[in-house]
PDB file of C-alpha atoms in Angstrom:
ATOM      1  CA  UNK A  30     -12.028 -28.515 -33.998  1.00  0.00           C
ATOM      2  CA  UNK A  31     -12.156 -27.056 -30.465  1.00  0.00           C
ATOM      3  CA  UNK A  32     -15.345 -25.289 -29.456  1.00  0.00           C
ATOM      4  CA  UNK A  33     -15.578 -23.448 -26.122  1.00  0.00           C
ATOM      5  CA  UNK A  34     -18.740 -23.143 -24.068  1.00  0.00           C
ATOM      6  CA  UNK A  35     -18.195 -19.566 -22.889  1.00  0.00           C
ATOM      7  CA  UNK A  36     -15.686 -16.731 -22.966  1.00  0.00           C
ATOM      8  CA  UNK A  37     -14.209 -17.563 -19.566  1.00  0.00           C
ATOM      9  CA  UNK A  38     -13.053 -20.968 -20.823  1.00  0.00           C
ATOM     10  CA  UNK A  39     -10.349 -19.255 -22.884  1.00  0.00           C
ATOM     11  CA  UNK A  40      -8.763 -17.461 -19.930  1.00  0.00           C
ATOM     12  CA  UNK A  41      -5.049 -18.252 -19.776  1.00  0.00           C
ATOM     13  CA  UNK A  42      -2.708 -20.162 -22.074  1.00  0.00           C
ATOM     14  CA  UNK A  43      -1.563 -16.847 -23.514  1.00  0.00           C
ATOM     15  CA  UNK A  44       1.353 -16.920 -25.960  1.00  0.00           C
ATOM     16  CA  UNK A  45       5.014 -16.477 -25.119  1.00  0.00           C
ATOM     17  CA  UNK A  46       6.533 -14.345 -27.873  1.00  0.00           C
ATOM     18  CA  UNK A  47      10.232 -13.830 -28.525  1.00  0.00           C
ATOM     19  CA  UNK A  48      10.981 -10.138 -29.073  1.00  0.00           C
ATOM     20  CA  UNK A  49      13.569 -10.547 -31.800  1.00  0.00           C
ATOM     21  CA  UNK A  50      13.309  -6.997 -33.126  1.00  0.00           C
ATOM     22  CA  UNK A  51      13.650  -5.524 -29.644  1.00  0.00           C
ATOM     23  CA  UNK A  52      16.729  -7.710 -29.122  1.00  0.00           C
ATOM     24  CA  UNK A  53      18.196  -6.382 -32.357  1.00  0.00           C
ATOM     25  CA  UNK A  54      17.266  -2.745 -31.672  1.00  0.00           C
ATOM     26  CA  UNK A  55      19.038  -2.735 -28.305  1.00  0.00           C
ATOM     27  CA  UNK A  56      21.802  -5.160 -29.285  1.00  0.00           C
ATOM     28  CA  UNK A  57      20.815  -7.564 -26.523  1.00  0.00           C
ATOM     29  CA  UNK A  58      22.839 -10.699 -25.907  1.00  0.00           C
ATOM     30  CA  UNK A  59      20.104 -12.294 -23.809  1.00  0.00           C
ATOM     31  CA  UNK A  60      16.909 -13.804 -25.236  1.00  0.00           C
ATOM     32  CA  UNK A  61      13.816 -11.757 -24.440  1.00  0.00           C
ATOM     33  CA  UNK A  62      10.366 -13.341 -24.302  1.00  0.00           C
ATOM     34  CA  UNK A  63       7.032 -11.594 -23.682  1.00  0.00           C
ATOM     35  CA  UNK A  64       4.179 -13.310 -21.862  1.00  0.00           C
ATOM     36  CA  UNK A  65       1.397 -11.558 -23.765  1.00  0.00           C
ATOM     37  CA  UNK A  66      -1.468 -11.362 -21.267  1.00  0.00           C
ATOM     38  CA  UNK A  67      -3.541  -9.101 -23.510  1.00  0.00           C
ATOM     39  CA  UNK A  68      -4.568 -12.273 -25.350  1.00  0.00           C
ATOM     40  CA  UNK A  69      -6.913 -13.060 -22.446  1.00  0.00           C
ATOM     41  CA  UNK A  70     -10.658 -12.544 -23.182  1.00  0.00           C
ATOM     42  CA  UNK A  71     -10.931  -9.004 -21.809  1.00  0.00           C
ATOM     43  CA  UNK A  72      -7.366  -8.081 -22.732  1.00  0.00           C
ATOM     44  CA  UNK A  73      -5.476  -8.396 -19.455  1.00  0.00           C
ATOM     45  CA  UNK A  74      -3.873 -10.721 -16.914  1.00  0.00           C
ATOM     46  CA  UNK A  75      -6.599  -9.797 -14.422  1.00  0.00           C
ATOM     47  CA  UNK A  76      -9.016 -12.231 -16.057  1.00  0.00           C
ATOM     48  CA  UNK A  77      -7.111 -14.964 -14.237  1.00  0.00           C
ATOM     49  CA  UNK A  78      -7.398 -13.368 -10.795  1.00  0.00           C
ATOM     50  CA  UNK A  79     -11.046 -12.422 -11.320  1.00  0.00           C
ATOM     51  CA  UNK A  80     -12.017 -15.999 -12.110  1.00  0.00           C
ATOM     52  CA  UNK A  81     -10.043 -17.494  -9.229  1.00  0.00           C
ATOM     53  CA  UNK A  82     -11.366 -15.007  -6.656  1.00  0.00           C
ATOM     54  CA  UNK A  83     -15.022 -15.485  -7.658  1.00  0.00           C
ATOM     55  CA  UNK A  84     -14.686 -19.270  -7.879  1.00  0.00           C
ATOM     56  CA  UNK A  85     -12.946 -19.382  -4.490  1.00  0.00           C
ATOM     57  CA  UNK A  86     -15.697 -17.293  -2.842  1.00  0.00           C
ATOM     58  CA  UNK A  87     -18.368 -19.557  -4.338  1.00  0.00           C
ATOM     59  CA  UNK A  88     -16.588 -22.716  -3.205  1.00  0.00           C
ATOM     60  CA  UNK A  89     -16.349 -21.357   0.343  1.00  0.00           C
ATOM     61  CA  UNK A  90     -20.019 -20.411   0.360  1.00  0.00           C
ATOM     62  CA  UNK A  91     -19.345 -16.687   0.736  1.00  0.00           C
ATOM     63  CA  UNK A  92     -21.344 -15.663  -2.321  1.00  0.00           C
ATOM     64  CA  UNK A  93     -24.047 -17.047  -4.565  1.00  0.00           C
ATOM     65  CA  UNK A  94     -26.082 -15.812  -7.503  1.00  0.00           C
ATOM     66  CA  UNK A  95     -27.719 -12.477  -6.754  1.00  0.00           C
ATOM     67  CA  UNK A  96     -24.973 -11.134  -4.489  1.00  0.00           C
ATOM     68  CA  UNK A  97     -23.213  -7.819  -5.117  1.00  0.00           C
ATOM     69  CA  UNK A  98     -19.471  -7.901  -5.763  1.00  0.00           C
ATOM     70  CA  UNK A  99     -17.722  -4.634  -4.896  1.00  0.00           C
ATOM     71  CA  UNK A 100     -14.065  -4.163  -5.782  1.00  0.00           C
ATOM     72  CA  UNK A 101     -11.606  -1.258  -5.641  1.00  0.00           C
ATOM     73  CA  UNK A 102      -9.338  -1.441  -8.676  1.00  0.00           C
ATOM     74  CA  UNK A 103      -7.251   0.632 -11.061  1.00  0.00           C
ATOM     75  CA  UNK A 104      -9.321  -0.876 -13.844  1.00  0.00           C
ATOM     76  CA  UNK A 105      -8.336  -4.247 -15.227  1.00  0.00           C
ATOM     77  CA  UNK A 106      -9.580  -6.345 -12.302  1.00  0.00           C
ATOM     78  CA  UNK A 107     -12.896  -4.552 -12.571  1.00  0.00           C
ATOM     79  CA  UNK A 108     -13.141  -5.379 -16.238  1.00  0.00           C
ATOM     80  CA  UNK A 109     -12.284  -9.018 -15.552  1.00  0.00           C
ATOM     81  CA  UNK A 110     -14.752  -9.281 -12.662  1.00  0.00           C
ATOM     82  CA  UNK A 111     -17.576  -7.757 -14.684  1.00  0.00           C
ATOM     83  CA  UNK A 112     -16.967 -10.029 -17.663  1.00  0.00           C
ATOM     84  CA  UNK A 113     -16.826 -13.135 -15.474  1.00  0.00           C
ATOM     85  CA  UNK A 114     -19.335 -12.419 -12.694  1.00  0.00           C
ATOM     86  CA  UNK A 115     -22.185 -10.532 -14.396  1.00  0.00           C
ATOM     87  CA  UNK A 116     -23.047 -13.469 -16.723  1.00  0.00           C
ATOM     88  CA  UNK A 117     -23.100 -15.699 -13.604  1.00  0.00           C
ATOM     89  CA  UNK A 118     -25.855 -13.584 -12.060  1.00  0.00           C
ATOM     90  CA  UNK A 119     -23.939 -11.181  -9.829  1.00  0.00           C
ATOM     91  CA  UNK A 120     -24.156  -7.410  -9.605  1.00  0.00           C
ATOM     92  CA  UNK A 121     -20.689  -5.869  -9.916  1.00  0.00           C
ATOM     93  CA  UNK A 122     -19.758  -2.456  -8.540  1.00  0.00           C
ATOM     94  CA  UNK A 123     -16.264  -1.187  -9.320  1.00  0.00           C
ATOM     95  CA  UNK A 124     -14.612   1.629  -7.360  1.00  0.00           C
ATOM     96  CA  UNK A 125     -11.642   3.328  -8.974  1.00  0.00           C
ATOM     97  CA  UNK A 126      -9.668   6.597  -8.992  1.00  0.00           C
ATOM     98  CA  UNK A 127     -10.910   9.107 -11.544  1.00  0.00           C
ATOM     99  CA  UNK A 128      -7.410   9.379 -13.033  1.00  0.00           C
ATOM    100  CA  UNK A 129      -7.664   6.015 -14.788  1.00  0.00           C
ATOM    101  CA  UNK A 130      -8.188   5.907 -18.551  1.00  0.00           C
ATOM    102  CA  UNK A 131     -11.612   6.537 -20.081  1.00  0.00           C
ATOM    103  CA  UNK A 132     -11.396   3.239 -21.974  1.00  0.00           C
ATOM    104  CA  UNK A 133     -11.218   1.272 -18.727  1.00  0.00           C
ATOM    105  CA  UNK A 134     -14.369   2.913 -17.407  1.00  0.00           C
ATOM    106  CA  UNK A 135     -16.199   2.348 -20.697  1.00  0.00           C
ATOM    107  CA  UNK A 136     -15.156  -1.318 -20.811  1.00  0.00           C
ATOM    108  CA  UNK A 137     -16.365  -2.007 -17.271  1.00  0.00           C
ATOM    109  CA  UNK A 138     -19.740  -0.485 -18.060  1.00  0.00           C
ATOM    110  CA  UNK A 139     -19.908  -2.414 -21.339  1.00  0.00           C
ATOM    111  CA  UNK A 140     -19.499  -5.674 -19.398  1.00  0.00           C
ATOM    112  CA  UNK A 141     -22.325  -4.668 -17.090  1.00  0.00           C
ATOM    113  CA  UNK A 142     -20.586  -3.171 -14.059  1.00  0.00           C
ATOM    114  CA  UNK A 143     -21.584  -0.053 -12.142  1.00  0.00           C
ATOM    115  CA  UNK A 144     -18.593   2.301 -11.810  1.00  0.00           C
ATOM    116  CA  UNK A 145     -17.989   4.571  -8.809  1.00  0.00           C
ATOM    117  CA  UNK A 146     -15.151   7.076  -9.178  1.00  0.00           C
ATOM    118  CA  UNK A 147     -13.057   8.462  -6.305  1.00  0.00           C
ATOM    119  CA  UNK A 148     -10.647  11.399  -6.199  1.00  0.00           C
ATOM    120  CA  UNK A 149      -7.465  10.565  -8.079  1.00  0.00           C
ATOM    121  CA  UNK A 150      -5.290  12.357  -5.536  1.00  0.00           C
ATOM    122  CA  UNK A 151      -6.366   9.787  -2.927  1.00  0.00           C
ATOM    123  CA  UNK A 152      -4.960   6.958  -5.060  1.00  0.00           C
ATOM    124  CA  UNK A 153      -5.970   3.338  -4.500  1.00  0.00           C
ATOM    125  CA  UNK A 154      -6.256   3.955  -0.753  1.00  0.00           C
ATOM    126  CA  UNK A 155      -9.199   6.258  -1.451  1.00  0.00           C
ATOM    127  CA  UNK A 156     -10.860   3.673  -3.678  1.00  0.00           C
ATOM    128  CA  UNK A 157     -10.404   0.972  -1.042  1.00  0.00           C
ATOM    129  CA  UNK A 158     -11.966   3.160   1.648  1.00  0.00           C
ATOM    130  CA  UNK A 159     -14.965   3.937  -0.587  1.00  0.00           C
ATOM    131  CA  UNK A 160     -15.449   0.251  -1.407  1.00  0.00           C
ATOM    132  CA  UNK A 161     -15.584  -0.589   2.310  1.00  0.00           C
ATOM    133  CA  UNK A 162     -18.148   2.172   2.808  1.00  0.00           C
ATOM    134  CA  UNK A 163     -20.319   0.772   0.005  1.00  0.00           C
ATOM    135  CA  UNK A 164     -20.047  -2.748   1.382  1.00  0.00           C
ATOM    136  CA  UNK A 165     -21.322  -1.593   4.763  1.00  0.00           C
ATOM    137  CA  UNK A 166     -24.299   0.032   3.031  1.00  0.00           C
ATOM    138  CA  UNK A 167     -25.088  -2.911   0.717  1.00  0.00           C
ATOM    139  CA  UNK A 168     -26.739  -6.123   1.990  1.00  0.00           C
ATOM    140  CA  UNK A 169     -25.434  -9.437   0.602  1.00  0.00           C
ATOM    141  CA  UNK A 170     -22.244  -7.857  -0.724  1.00  0.00           C
ATOM    142  CA  UNK A 171     -18.657  -9.077  -0.976  1.00  0.00           C
ATOM    143  CA  UNK A 172     -15.282  -7.460  -1.610  1.00  0.00           C
ATOM    144  CA  UNK A 173     -12.887  -9.930  -3.293  1.00  0.00           C
ATOM    145  CA  UNK A 174     -10.001  -7.732  -2.080  1.00  0.00           C
ATOM    146  CA  UNK A 175      -7.443  -8.398  -4.792  1.00  0.00           C
ATOM    147  CA  UNK A 176      -4.749  -6.734  -2.657  1.00  0.00           C
ATOM    148  CA  UNK A 177      -5.227  -9.232   0.167  1.00  0.00           C
ATOM    149  CA  UNK A 178      -6.876 -12.287  -1.399  1.00  0.00           C
ATOM    150  CA  UNK A 179      -4.600 -15.356  -1.673  1.00  0.00           C
ATOM    151  CA  UNK A 180      -6.697 -16.567  -4.618  1.00  0.00           C
ATOM    152  CA  UNK A 181      -5.201 -13.712  -6.635  1.00  0.00           C
ATOM    153  CA  UNK A 182      -1.688 -15.126  -6.308  1.00  0.00           C
ATOM    154  CA  UNK A 183      -3.019 -18.682  -6.597  1.00  0.00           C
ATOM    155  CA  UNK A 184      -4.321 -17.887 -10.078  1.00  0.00           C
ATOM    156  CA  UNK A 185      -0.783 -17.230 -11.262  1.00  0.00           C
ATOM    157  CA  UNK A 186       0.788 -20.039  -9.251  1.00  0.00           C
ATOM    158  CA  UNK A 187      -1.551 -22.546 -10.901  1.00  0.00           C
ATOM    159  CA  UNK A 188      -1.672 -21.084 -14.416  1.00  0.00           C
ATOM    160  CA  UNK A 189       0.801 -18.336 -15.415  1.00  0.00           C
ATOM    161  CA  UNK A 190       3.841 -19.921 -13.804  1.00  0.00           C
ATOM    162  CA  UNK A 191       3.249 -23.404 -15.224  1.00  0.00           C
ATOM    163  CA  UNK A 192       2.533 -21.955 -18.674  1.00  0.00           C
ATOM    164  CA  UNK A 193       5.865 -20.102 -18.711  1.00  0.00           C
ATOM    165  CA  UNK A 194       7.680 -23.172 -17.440  1.00  0.00           C
ATOM    166  CA  UNK A 195       6.105 -25.372 -20.115  1.00  0.00           C
ATOM    167  CA  UNK A 196       6.661 -22.925 -22.978  1.00  0.00           C
ATOM    168  CA  UNK A 197      10.350 -22.470 -22.120  1.00  0.00           C
ATOM    169  CA  UNK A 198      10.885 -26.192 -21.458  1.00  0.00           C
ATOM    170  CA  UNK A 199      11.999 -25.165 -17.992  1.00  0.00           C
ATOM    171  CA  UNK A 200      14.685 -22.855 -19.357  1.00  0.00           C
ATOM    172  CA  UNK A 201      13.642 -19.588 -17.744  1.00  0.00           C
ATOM    173  CA  UNK A 202      16.437 -17.691 -16.010  1.00  0.00           C
ATOM    174  CA  UNK A 203      14.822 -14.349 -15.192  1.00  0.00           C
ATOM    175  CA  UNK A 204      11.187 -13.304 -14.704  1.00  0.00           C
ATOM    176  CA  UNK A 205      10.265  -9.609 -14.820  1.00  0.00           C
ATOM    177  CA  UNK A 206       6.872  -8.234 -13.779  1.00  0.00           C
ATOM    178  CA  UNK A 207       5.355  -5.023 -12.512  1.00  0.00           C
ATOM    179  CA  UNK A 208       3.826  -4.895  -9.040  1.00  0.00           C
ATOM    180  CA  UNK A 209       0.252  -3.708  -8.665  1.00  0.00           C
ATOM    181  CA  UNK A 210      -1.562  -6.020  -6.269  1.00  0.00           C
ATOM    182  CA  UNK A 211       1.485  -8.282  -6.185  1.00  0.00           C
ATOM    183  CA  UNK A 212      -0.529 -11.335  -7.184  1.00  0.00           C
ATOM    184  CA  UNK A 213       1.113 -11.903 -10.546  1.00  0.00           C
ATOM    185  CA  UNK A 214       4.725 -11.714  -9.415  1.00  0.00           C
ATOM    186  CA  UNK A 215       4.008 -13.630  -6.189  1.00  0.00           C
ATOM    187  CA  UNK A 216       2.189 -16.554  -7.759  1.00  0.00           C
ATOM    188  CA  UNK A 217       4.312 -16.812 -10.884  1.00  0.00           C
ATOM    189  CA  UNK A 218       7.571 -16.166  -9.066  1.00  0.00           C
ATOM    190  CA  UNK A 219       6.798 -18.693  -6.344  1.00  0.00           C
ATOM    191  CA  UNK A 220       6.080 -21.415  -8.896  1.00  0.00           C
ATOM    192  CA  UNK A 221       9.189 -20.686 -10.961  1.00  0.00           C
ATOM    193  CA  UNK A 222      11.426 -20.668  -7.889  1.00  0.00           C
ATOM    194  CA  UNK A 223       9.973 -23.975  -6.714  1.00  0.00           C
ATOM    195  CA  UNK A 224      10.814 -25.477 -10.088  1.00  0.00           C
ATOM    196  CA  UNK A 225      14.190 -23.752 -10.418  1.00  0.00           C
ATOM    197  CA  UNK A 226      15.397 -22.031  -7.215  1.00  0.00           C
ATOM    198  CA  UNK A 227      17.979 -19.825  -8.933  1.00  0.00           C
ATOM    199  CA  UNK A 228      15.384 -18.162 -11.192  1.00  0.00           C
ATOM    200  CA  UNK A 229      15.804 -14.428 -10.686  1.00  0.00           C
ATOM    201  CA  UNK A 230      12.566 -12.581  -9.939  1.00  0.00           C
ATOM    202  CA  UNK A 231      12.603  -8.858 -10.730  1.00  0.00           C
ATOM    203  CA  UNK A 232       9.857  -6.532  -9.510  1.00  0.00           C
ATOM    204  CA  UNK A 233       9.072  -3.297 -11.339  1.00  0.00           C
ATOM    205  CA  UNK A 234       7.621  -0.160  -9.758  1.00  0.00           C
ATOM    206  CA  UNK A 235       7.241   3.538 -10.650  1.00  0.00           C
ATOM    207  CA  UNK A 236      10.285   5.692  -9.929  1.00  0.00           C
ATOM    208  CA  UNK A 237       7.895   8.405  -8.738  1.00  0.00           C
ATOM    209  CA  UNK A 238       6.281   6.108  -6.145  1.00  0.00           C
ATOM    210  CA  UNK A 239       8.939   3.549  -5.265  1.00  0.00           C
ATOM    211  CA  UNK A 240       7.458   2.195  -2.035  1.00  0.00           C
ATOM    212  CA  UNK A 241       9.044  -1.239  -2.464  1.00  0.00           C
ATOM    213  CA  UNK A 242      12.387   0.538  -2.577  1.00  0.00           C
ATOM    214  CA  UNK A 243      11.613   2.297   0.700  1.00  0.00           C
ATOM    215  CA  UNK A 244      10.510   5.643  -0.722  1.00  0.00           C
ATOM    216  CA  UNK A 245       7.298   7.575  -0.155  1.00  0.00           C
ATOM    217  CA  UNK A 246       4.163   7.039  -2.208  1.00  0.00           C
ATOM    218  CA  UNK A 247       3.374   9.712  -4.770  1.00  0.00           C
ATOM    219  CA  UNK A 248       1.361  10.248  -7.929  1.00  0.00           C
ATOM    220  CA  UNK A 249       2.666   8.688 -11.136  1.00  0.00           C
ATOM    221  CA  UNK A 250       1.563   7.844 -14.659  1.00  0.00           C
ATOM    222  CA  UNK A 251       2.099   4.061 -14.703  1.00  0.00           C
ATOM    223  CA  UNK A 252      -1.503   2.880 -14.549  1.00  0.00           C
ATOM    224  CA  UNK A 253      -1.816  -0.655 -13.216  1.00  0.00           C
ATOM    225  CA  UNK A 254       1.247  -0.758 -10.963  1.00  0.00           C
ATOM    226  CA  UNK A 255       2.481   1.257  -8.003  1.00  0.00           C
ATOM    227  CA  UNK A 256      -0.545   1.217  -5.677  1.00  0.00           C
ATOM    228  CA  UNK A 257       1.265   3.401  -3.140  1.00  0.00           C
ATOM    229  CA  UNK A 258       1.495   0.734  -0.450  1.00  0.00           C
ATOM    230  CA  UNK A 259       2.827  -2.802  -0.054  1.00  0.00           C
ATOM    231  CA  UNK A 260      -0.098  -5.189  -0.667  1.00  0.00           C
ATOM    232  CA  UNK A 261      -0.768  -8.128   1.653  1.00  0.00           C
ATOM    233  CA  UNK A 262      -0.749 -10.515  -1.324  1.00  0.00           C
ATOM    234  CA  UNK A 263       2.817  -9.578  -2.256  1.00  0.00           C
ATOM    235  CA  UNK A 264       5.462 -12.015  -1.003  1.00  0.00           C
ATOM    236  CA  UNK A 265       8.528  -9.780  -0.895  1.00  0.00           C
ATOM    237  CA  UNK A 266      10.710 -12.794  -0.094  1.00  0.00           C
ATOM    238  CA  UNK A 267      10.484 -14.122  -3.648  1.00  0.00           C
ATOM    239  CA  UNK A 268      11.771 -10.834  -5.104  1.00  0.00           C
ATOM    240  CA  UNK A 269      15.489 -10.773  -5.898  1.00  0.00           C
ATOM    241  CA  UNK A 270      15.719  -7.290  -7.352  1.00  0.00           C
ATOM    242  CA  UNK A 271      13.591  -4.166  -7.758  1.00  0.00           C
ATOM    243  CA  UNK A 272      13.760  -1.947 -10.827  1.00  0.00           C
ATOM    244  CA  UNK A 273      12.235   1.526 -10.871  1.00  0.00           C
ATOM    245  CA  UNK A 274      10.985   3.029 -14.125  1.00  0.00           C
ATOM    246  CA  UNK A 275      10.195   6.615 -15.080  1.00  0.00           C
ATOM    247  CA  UNK A 276       6.848   7.389 -16.709  1.00  0.00           C
ATOM    248  CA  UNK A 277       8.409   8.596 -19.981  1.00  0.00           C
ATOM    249  CA  UNK A 278      10.576   5.478 -20.241  1.00  0.00           C
ATOM    250  CA  UNK A 279       7.503   3.255 -20.046  1.00  0.00           C
ATOM    251  CA  UNK A 280       5.596   5.307 -22.631  1.00  0.00           C
ATOM    252  CA  UNK A 281       8.487   5.120 -25.082  1.00  0.00           C
ATOM    253  CA  UNK A 282       8.821   1.366 -24.586  1.00  0.00           C
ATOM    254  CA  UNK A 283       5.139   0.917 -25.471  1.00  0.00           C
ATOM    255  CA  UNK A 284       5.694   2.789 -28.721  1.00  0.00           C
ATOM    256  CA  UNK A 285       8.804   0.743 -29.514  1.00  0.00           C
ATOM    257  CA  UNK A 286       6.940  -2.490 -28.873  1.00  0.00           C
ATOM    258  CA  UNK A 287       4.168  -1.429 -31.237  1.00  0.00           C
ATOM    259  CA  UNK A 288       6.434  -0.245 -34.052  1.00  0.00           C
ATOM    260  CA  UNK A 289       9.066  -2.983 -33.807  1.00  0.00           C
ATOM    261  CA  UNK A 290       7.032  -6.037 -32.821  1.00  0.00           C
ATOM    262  CA  UNK A 291       3.474  -5.150 -33.836  1.00  0.00           C
ATOM    263  CA  UNK A 292       2.280  -5.616 -30.256  1.00  0.00           C
ATOM    264  CA  UNK A 293       0.048  -2.933 -28.769  1.00  0.00           C
ATOM    265  CA  UNK A 294       0.599  -3.170 -25.026  1.00  0.00           C
ATOM    266  CA  UNK A 295      -0.381  -0.986 -22.099  1.00  0.00           C
ATOM    267  CA  UNK A 296       1.609   1.379 -19.899  1.00  0.00           C
ATOM    268  CA  UNK A 297       2.540  -1.140 -17.206  1.00  0.00           C
ATOM    269  CA  UNK A 298       3.721  -3.459 -19.974  1.00  0.00           C
ATOM    270  CA  UNK A 299       6.031  -0.701 -21.159  1.00  0.00           C
ATOM    271  CA  UNK A 300       7.399  -0.317 -17.637  1.00  0.00           C
ATOM    272  CA  UNK A 301       8.110  -4.043 -17.371  1.00  0.00           C
ATOM    273  CA  UNK A 302       9.757  -4.031 -20.788  1.00  0.00           C
ATOM    274  CA  UNK A 303      12.085  -1.171 -19.772  1.00  0.00           C
ATOM    275  CA  UNK A 304      13.231  -3.212 -16.775  1.00  0.00           C
ATOM    276  CA  UNK A 305      13.615  -6.344 -18.894  1.00  0.00           C
ATOM    277  CA  UNK A 306      15.773  -4.532 -21.453  1.00  0.00           C
ATOM    278  CA  UNK A 307      17.976  -3.117 -18.686  1.00  0.00           C
ATOM    279  CA  UNK A 308      18.334  -6.617 -17.290  1.00  0.00           C
ATOM    280  CA  UNK A 309      19.121  -8.097 -20.700  1.00  0.00           C
ATOM    281  CA  UNK A 310      21.923  -5.565 -21.207  1.00  0.00           C
ATOM    282  CA  UNK A 311      23.865  -6.826 -18.188  1.00  0.00           C
ATOM    283  CA  UNK A 312      26.905  -8.868 -19.171  1.00  0.00           C
ATOM    284  CA  UNK A 313      26.119 -11.562 -16.603  1.00  0.00           C
ATOM    285  CA  UNK A 314      22.817 -12.236 -18.403  1.00  0.00           C
ATOM    286  CA  UNK A 315      24.323 -12.938 -21.824  1.00  0.00           C
ATOM    287  CA  UNK A 316      22.699 -16.028 -23.309  1.00  0.00           C
ATOM    288  CA  UNK A 317      20.007 -16.214 -20.634  1.00  0.00           C
ATOM    289  CA  UNK A 318      16.260 -16.487 -21.176  1.00  0.00           C
ATOM    290  CA  UNK A 319      14.395 -13.491 -19.763  1.00  0.00           C
ATOM    291  CA  UNK A 320      10.590 -13.582 -19.583  1.00  0.00           C
ATOM    292  CA  UNK A 321       8.744 -10.289 -19.151  1.00  0.00           C
ATOM    293  CA  UNK A 322       5.038 -10.235 -18.383  1.00  0.00           C
ATOM    294  CA  UNK A 323       2.966  -7.754 -20.406  1.00  0.00           C
ATOM    295  CA  UNK A 324      -0.252  -7.311 -18.371  1.00  0.00           C
ATOM    296  CA  UNK A 325      -2.650  -5.607 -20.746  1.00  0.00           C
ATOM    297  CA  UNK A 326      -3.471  -4.112 -24.135  1.00  0.00           C
ATOM    298  CA  UNK A 327      -2.558  -0.638 -25.268  1.00  0.00           C
ATOM    299  CA  UNK A 328      -6.024  -0.249 -26.776  1.00  0.00           C
ATOM    300  CA  UNK A 329      -7.369   0.897 -23.399  1.00  0.00           C
ATOM    301  CA  UNK A 330      -4.955   3.846 -23.250  1.00  0.00           C
ATOM    302  CA  UNK A 331      -5.540   5.432 -26.655  1.00  0.00           C
ATOM    303  CA  UNK A 332      -7.245   8.466 -25.109  1.00  0.00           C
ATOM    304  CA  UNK A 333      -4.243   9.078 -22.852  1.00  0.00           C
ATOM    305  CA  UNK A 334      -1.979  10.113 -25.715  1.00  0.00           C
ATOM    306  CA  UNK A 335       0.268   7.096 -25.150  1.00  0.00           C
ATOM    307  CA  UNK A 336       0.516   6.469 -28.873  1.00  0.00           C
TER     308      UNK A 336
END
């Protein structure tokens, strides 16, 4: 029997699930696998980044018990930081746009974080500016800066990538992931390409705010991806292809995933799944193994009308 000492010890090692019913529904000739990150303790991939960023700051002597951690986030990183850092003796202040789901705000507060909301129309840029303002006003404070912190990508290079490689016995041909901070696709993609250089890495972004594709930033409904700028953490050189997804496409994919596979995943997961299905339909991908990363649970979007 395996007994864990605390909740953070079960971060990672999330299951890789073959989406057989999705394959059948869309008559796919490729094999489609979901990296189900909502099996992490707080229900998202951001548990990995939160742990790595806090641990890295401690190891470098930047923070210690009693410090205040301030982070601008669309939600999931804030939840992960609160769950990991508050029990370690830190105060956590999360700054986020007021357009994010009510469940995210409630979860952050439940884990002990203070939540500061900024105008939704200002996007993540507004939240980042407010976080900097709070840091300047708060002694002994630290901003992990998920958009620029290498430890974010390192979390996925050292855990997510190796897990996918191990679970597929090295037989992964395509990796599909949405781009929020860029940490997940950078770390995972970098590892997979080091192991198998011809692995295709596909980035997913909102059609309404396709900045990676060279278009202007704009408001969109795909919470968790599409920050409106190109993050410092993102290594664009590992990306082979960019897929844009409409809001309604992502919402429908979430519903399909729930009804066909019994997996309740969030909006950005739906967006990634849309791109993965499009990729799996291509004749050149027949017989290939396509892994799509599903970042979080649909349970934190129930108030949005997603389902």
